[in-house]
């Protein structure tokens, strides 16, 4: 699935050993623990059944990603 607010902001992808929660503007998100992996723009975190994840941090990233889309617009659209 892909979640949208003024364009896509997050996605979920299921794999055999983990689930990936990714963000279109992941490189712009606050990540003090360096948990997000990825490139210069999009970043993701891998969630595994045997691992633990910080629900509070995930919630913060979702709110931050939505706020970025509200202020900066759809990340899939080019600026003129």
Backbone as a printed PyTorch tensor [residue, N CA C, xyz], in Angstrom:
tensor([[[  0.8180,  -1.2080,   0.0000],
         [  0.0000,   0.0000,   0.0000],
         [  0.8600,   1.2700,   0.0000]],

        [[  0.2570,   2.3370,  -0.4800],
         [  0.8730,   3.6580,  -0.4800],
         [ -0.0790,   4.6080,   0.2240]],

        [[  0.4560,   5.4240,   1.1160],
         [ -0.3770,   6.4210,   1.8010],
         [ -0.0810,   7.7820,   1.1950]],

        [[ -1.1640,   8.5490,   1.0220],
         [ -1.0390,   9.8500,   0.3720],
         [ -1.6970,  10.9520,   1.1730]],

        [[ -1.1030,  12.0970,   1.1270],
         [ -1.6460,  13.3640,   1.6030],
         [ -0.9180,  14.4160,   0.7890]],

        [[ -1.6140,  14.9770,  -0.1790],
         [ -0.9850,  15.9230,  -1.1010],
         [  0.1560,  15.2270,  -1.8510]],

        [[ -0.1140,  14.0000,  -2.2870],
         [  0.8760,  13.1630,  -2.9500],
         [  1.3060,  12.0430,  -2.0170]],

        [[  2.0510,  11.0750,  -2.5330],
         [  2.4750,   9.9510,  -1.6930],
         [  3.5110,  10.3830,  -0.6620]],

        [[  3.3790,   9.8420,   0.5570],
         [  4.3790,  10.1450,   1.5750],
         [  5.0030,   8.8780,   2.1650]],

        [[  4.2930,   7.7360,   2.1160],
         [  4.8330,   6.5050,   2.6890],
         [  4.3110,   5.2960,   1.9270]],

        [[  5.0550,   4.1990,   2.0310],
         [  4.6390,   2.9430,   1.4070],
         [  5.0380,   1.7770,   2.3090]],

        [[  4.4130,   0.6550,   2.0880],
         [  4.7260,  -0.5670,   2.8070],
         [  4.9640,  -1.6640,   1.7900]],

        [[  6.0390,  -2.4200,   1.9490],
         [  6.3400,  -3.5220,   1.0460],
         [  6.6770,  -4.7520,   1.8800]],

        [[  6.0120,  -5.8620,   1.5780],
         [  6.2310,  -7.1010,   2.3260],
         [  7.1890,  -8.0120,   1.5790]],

        [[  8.1230,  -8.5690,   2.3030],
         [  9.0960,  -9.5160,   1.7750],
         [  9.0720, -10.7700,   2.6430]],

        [[  9.8240, -11.7620,   2.2580],
         [  9.8200, -13.0400,   2.9710],
         [ 10.2960, -12.8980,   4.4210]],

        [[ 11.2990, -12.0880,   4.6540],
         [ 11.8940, -11.9820,   5.9880],
         [ 11.6390, -10.6730,   6.7190]],

        [[ 11.0340,  -9.7200,   6.0420],
         [ 10.8000,  -8.4210,   6.6810],
         [  9.7170,  -7.6320,   5.9410]],

        [[  9.3270,  -6.5490,   6.5500],
         [  8.4280,  -5.5710,   5.9320],
         [  9.1850,  -4.2580,   5.8920]],

        [[  9.0870,  -3.5690,   4.7670],
         [  9.7560,  -2.2820,   4.6120],
         [  8.7240,  -1.1650,   4.6770]],

        [[  8.9600,  -0.2070,   5.5560],
         [  8.1590,   1.0110,   5.6110],
         [  9.0430,   2.1170,   5.0690]],

        [[  8.6330,   2.6990,   3.9510],
         [  9.4570,   3.7020,   3.2930],
         [  8.7700,   5.0460,   3.1790]],

        [[  9.5790,   6.0620,   2.9840],
         [  9.0940,   7.4400,   2.8940],
         [  9.6940,   8.1200,   1.6650]],

        [[  8.8330,   8.7930,   0.8860],
         [  9.2870,   9.4800,  -0.3220],
         [ 10.3400,  10.5210,   0.0040]],

        [[ 10.1460,  11.2750,   1.0470],
         [ 11.1120,  12.3070,   1.4470],
         [ 11.8780,  11.8550,   2.6990]],

        [[ 12.2420,  10.5970,   2.7250],
         [ 12.8940,  10.0220,   3.8940],
         [ 14.1910,  10.7080,   4.2960]],

        [[ 14.9310,  11.2150,   3.3320],
         [ 16.1920,  11.8940,   3.6410],
         [ 15.9590,  13.1960,   4.3910]],

        [[ 14.7480,  13.7200,   4.3350],
         [ 14.4330,  14.9800,   5.0170],
         [ 13.8670,  14.7490,   6.4200]],

        [[ 13.6360,  13.4970,   6.7830],
         [ 13.0500,  13.1960,   8.0860],
         [ 14.1130,  13.2320,   9.1840]],

        [[ 13.6870,  13.5820,  10.3700],
         [ 14.5650,  13.5760,  11.5270],
         [ 14.8600,  12.1270,  11.8980]],

        [[ 16.1310,  11.7750,  11.9300],
         [ 16.5320,  10.3940,  12.1990],
         [ 17.7620,  10.3860,  13.1040]],

        [[ 17.5880,  10.7660,  14.3750],
         [ 18.7490,  10.9000,  15.2690],
         [ 19.4930,   9.5900,  15.5160]],

        [[ 18.8280,   8.4590,  15.3910],
         [ 19.4750,   7.1580,  15.6320],
         [ 19.9990,   6.5180,  14.3430]],

        [[ 19.7900,   7.1590,  13.1950],
         [ 20.2670,   6.6310,  11.9210],
         [ 19.6080,   5.3180,  11.5220]],

        [[ 18.3040,   5.2110,  11.7760],
         [ 17.5720,   3.9750,  11.4980],
         [ 17.1220,   3.8460,  10.0410]],

        [[ 16.9800,   4.9600,   9.3540],
         [ 16.4940,   4.9340,   7.9760],
         [ 17.6210,   4.5860,   7.0140]],

        [[ 17.3270,   3.6990,   6.0760],
         [ 18.2790,   3.2920,   5.0480],
         [ 17.7930,   3.8330,   3.7060]],

        [[ 18.7150,   3.9670,   2.7570],
         [ 18.2870,   4.3570,   1.4280],
         [ 19.1910,   5.3750,   0.7900]],

        [[ 18.6050,   6.1070,  -0.1520],
         [ 19.3760,   7.0140,  -0.9750],
         [ 19.2660,   8.4720,  -0.5820]],

        [[ 19.4770,   9.3170,  -1.5820],
         [ 19.5230,  10.7560,  -1.3700],
         [ 18.1460,  11.3650,  -1.1200]],

        [[ 17.0810,  10.6580,  -1.5010],
         [ 15.7340,  11.1960,  -1.3250],
         [ 14.8630,  10.2360,  -0.5230]],

        [[ 14.5990,   9.0740,  -1.0830],
         [ 13.7300,   8.1000,  -0.4180],
         [ 14.5370,   7.2760,   0.5830]],

        [[ 13.9020,   7.0000,   1.7290],
         [ 14.5350,   6.1600,   2.7440],
         [ 13.4880,   5.2320,   3.3400]],

        [[ 13.9600,   4.1620,   3.9650],
         [ 13.0530,   3.1690,   4.5240],
         [ 13.6500,   2.5470,   5.7870]],

        [[ 12.7900,   1.8630,   6.5190],
         [ 13.2200,   1.0980,   7.6810],
         [ 12.6780,  -0.3200,   7.5010]],

        [[ 13.5090,  -1.3160,   7.8170],
         [ 13.0870,  -2.7120,   7.7120],
         [ 12.5750,  -3.1800,   9.0680]],

        [[ 11.3760,  -3.7420,   9.0540],
         [ 10.7650,  -4.2680,  10.2710],
         [ 10.7600,  -5.7880,  10.1680]],

        [[ 11.3400,  -6.4530,  11.1600],
         [ 11.4280,  -7.9120,  11.1420],
         [ 10.6210,  -8.4960,  12.2950]],

        [[ 10.1450,  -9.7270,  12.1370],
         [  9.3380, -10.3310,  13.1880],
         [ 10.1060, -10.5460,  14.4900]],

        [[ 11.4110, -10.7620,  14.4040],
         [ 12.1990, -10.9920,  15.6100],
         [ 12.8070,  -9.7070,  16.1620]],

        [[ 12.6220,  -8.6060,  15.4750],
         [ 13.1740,  -7.3270,  15.9210],
         [ 12.1490,  -6.5050,  16.6710]],

        [[ 12.6310,  -5.4550,  17.2640],
         [ 11.7290,  -4.5100,  17.9160],
         [ 11.7640,  -3.2220,  17.1150]],

        [[ 10.6860,  -2.4900,  17.1730],
         [ 10.6800,  -1.2050,  16.5000],
         [ 10.0160,  -0.1840,  17.4100]],

        [[ 10.4270,   1.0360,  17.2370],
         [  9.9750,   2.1420,  18.0660],
         [  8.7060,   2.7340,  17.4450]],

        [[  7.5700,   2.3690,  18.0010],
         [  6.2830,   2.8380,  17.4740],
         [  6.1950,   4.3600,  17.5490]],

        [[  6.7240,   4.9350,  18.5950],
         [  6.6960,   6.3960,  18.7410],
         [  7.4810,   7.0500,  17.6080]],

        [[  8.6550,   6.4940,  17.2890],
         [  9.4600,   7.0490,  16.1930],
         [  8.7530,   6.8870,  14.8530]],

        [[  8.1530,   5.7250,  14.6160],
         [  7.4170,   5.5120,  13.3630],
         [  6.2960,   6.5260,  13.2190]],

        [[  5.5700,   6.7670,  14.3030],
         [  4.4820,   7.7530,  14.2840],
         [  5.0170,   9.1480,  13.9820]],

        [[  6.1630,   9.4980,  14.5730],
         [  6.7680,  10.8170,  14.3150],
         [  7.1290,  10.9680,  12.8430]],

        [[  7.7070,   9.8930,  12.2610],
         [  8.0690,   9.9610,  10.8440],
         [  6.8480,  10.1500,   9.9590]],

        [[  5.7640,   9.4540,  10.2750],
         [  4.5340,   9.5970,   9.4810],
         [  4.0300,  11.0360,   9.5620]],

        [[  3.9690,  11.5930,  10.7570],
         [  3.4990,  12.9800,  10.9070],
         [  4.4320,  13.9650,  10.2000]],

        [[  5.7170,  13.7320,  10.3120],
         [  6.6990,  14.5940,   9.6610],
         [  6.5940,  14.5040,   8.1340]],

        [[  6.4070,  13.2790,   7.6170],
         [  6.2800,  13.0850,   6.1690],
         [  5.0300,  13.7700,   5.6300]],

        [[  3.9230,  13.6670,   6.3500],
         [  2.6930,  14.3520,   5.9430],
         [  2.9180,  15.8580,   5.9380]],

        [[  3.5410,  16.3790,   6.9730],
         [  3.7960,  17.8200,   7.0560],
         [  4.6760,  18.2950,   5.8940]],

        [[  5.6620,  17.5000,   5.5070],
         [  6.5030,  17.8610,   4.3640],
         [  5.6800,  17.9500,   3.0820]],

        [[  4.7750,  17.0080,   2.8790],
         [  3.9340,  17.0500,   1.6800],
         [  2.9830,  18.2370,   1.7060]],

        [[  2.4850,  18.5800,   2.8690],
         [  1.5750,  19.7250,   2.9700],
         [  2.3210,  21.0190,   2.6330]],

        [[  3.5410,  21.1570,   3.1260],
         [  4.2810,  22.4050,   2.9000],
         [  5.0160,  22.4460,   1.5600]],

        [[  5.4930,  21.2900,   1.0710],
         [  6.3110,  21.2760,  -0.1370],
         [  5.5920,  20.7520,  -1.3700]],

        [[  4.4170,  20.1490,  -1.1720],
         [  3.6710,  19.6400,  -2.3210],
         [  3.9810,  18.1810,  -2.6200]],

        [[  3.4040,  17.7100,  -3.6830],
         [  3.5210,  16.3250,  -4.1220],
         [  4.9740,  16.0240,  -4.5030]],

        [[  5.6010,  15.0340,  -3.8700],
         [  6.9990,  14.7500,  -4.1820],
         [  7.2180,  14.1140,  -5.5550]],

        [[  6.1440,  13.7010,  -6.2160],
         [  6.2830,  13.0970,  -7.5460],
         [  6.1260,  14.1170,  -8.6570]],

        [[  5.8350,  15.3410,  -8.3220],
         [  5.6450,  16.3950,  -9.3300],
         [  6.8820,  17.2770,  -9.3900]],

        [[  7.2590,  17.6120, -10.5920],
         [  8.3900,  18.5220, -10.7730],
         [  7.9420,  19.9550, -10.5430]],

        [[  8.8190,  20.7060,  -9.9480],
         [  8.5730,  22.1380,  -9.7730],
         [  8.9090,  22.8510, -11.0700]],

        [[  8.0990,  23.8300, -11.4730],
         [  8.4160,  24.5660, -12.7160],
         [  9.6670,  25.4010, -12.5930]]])
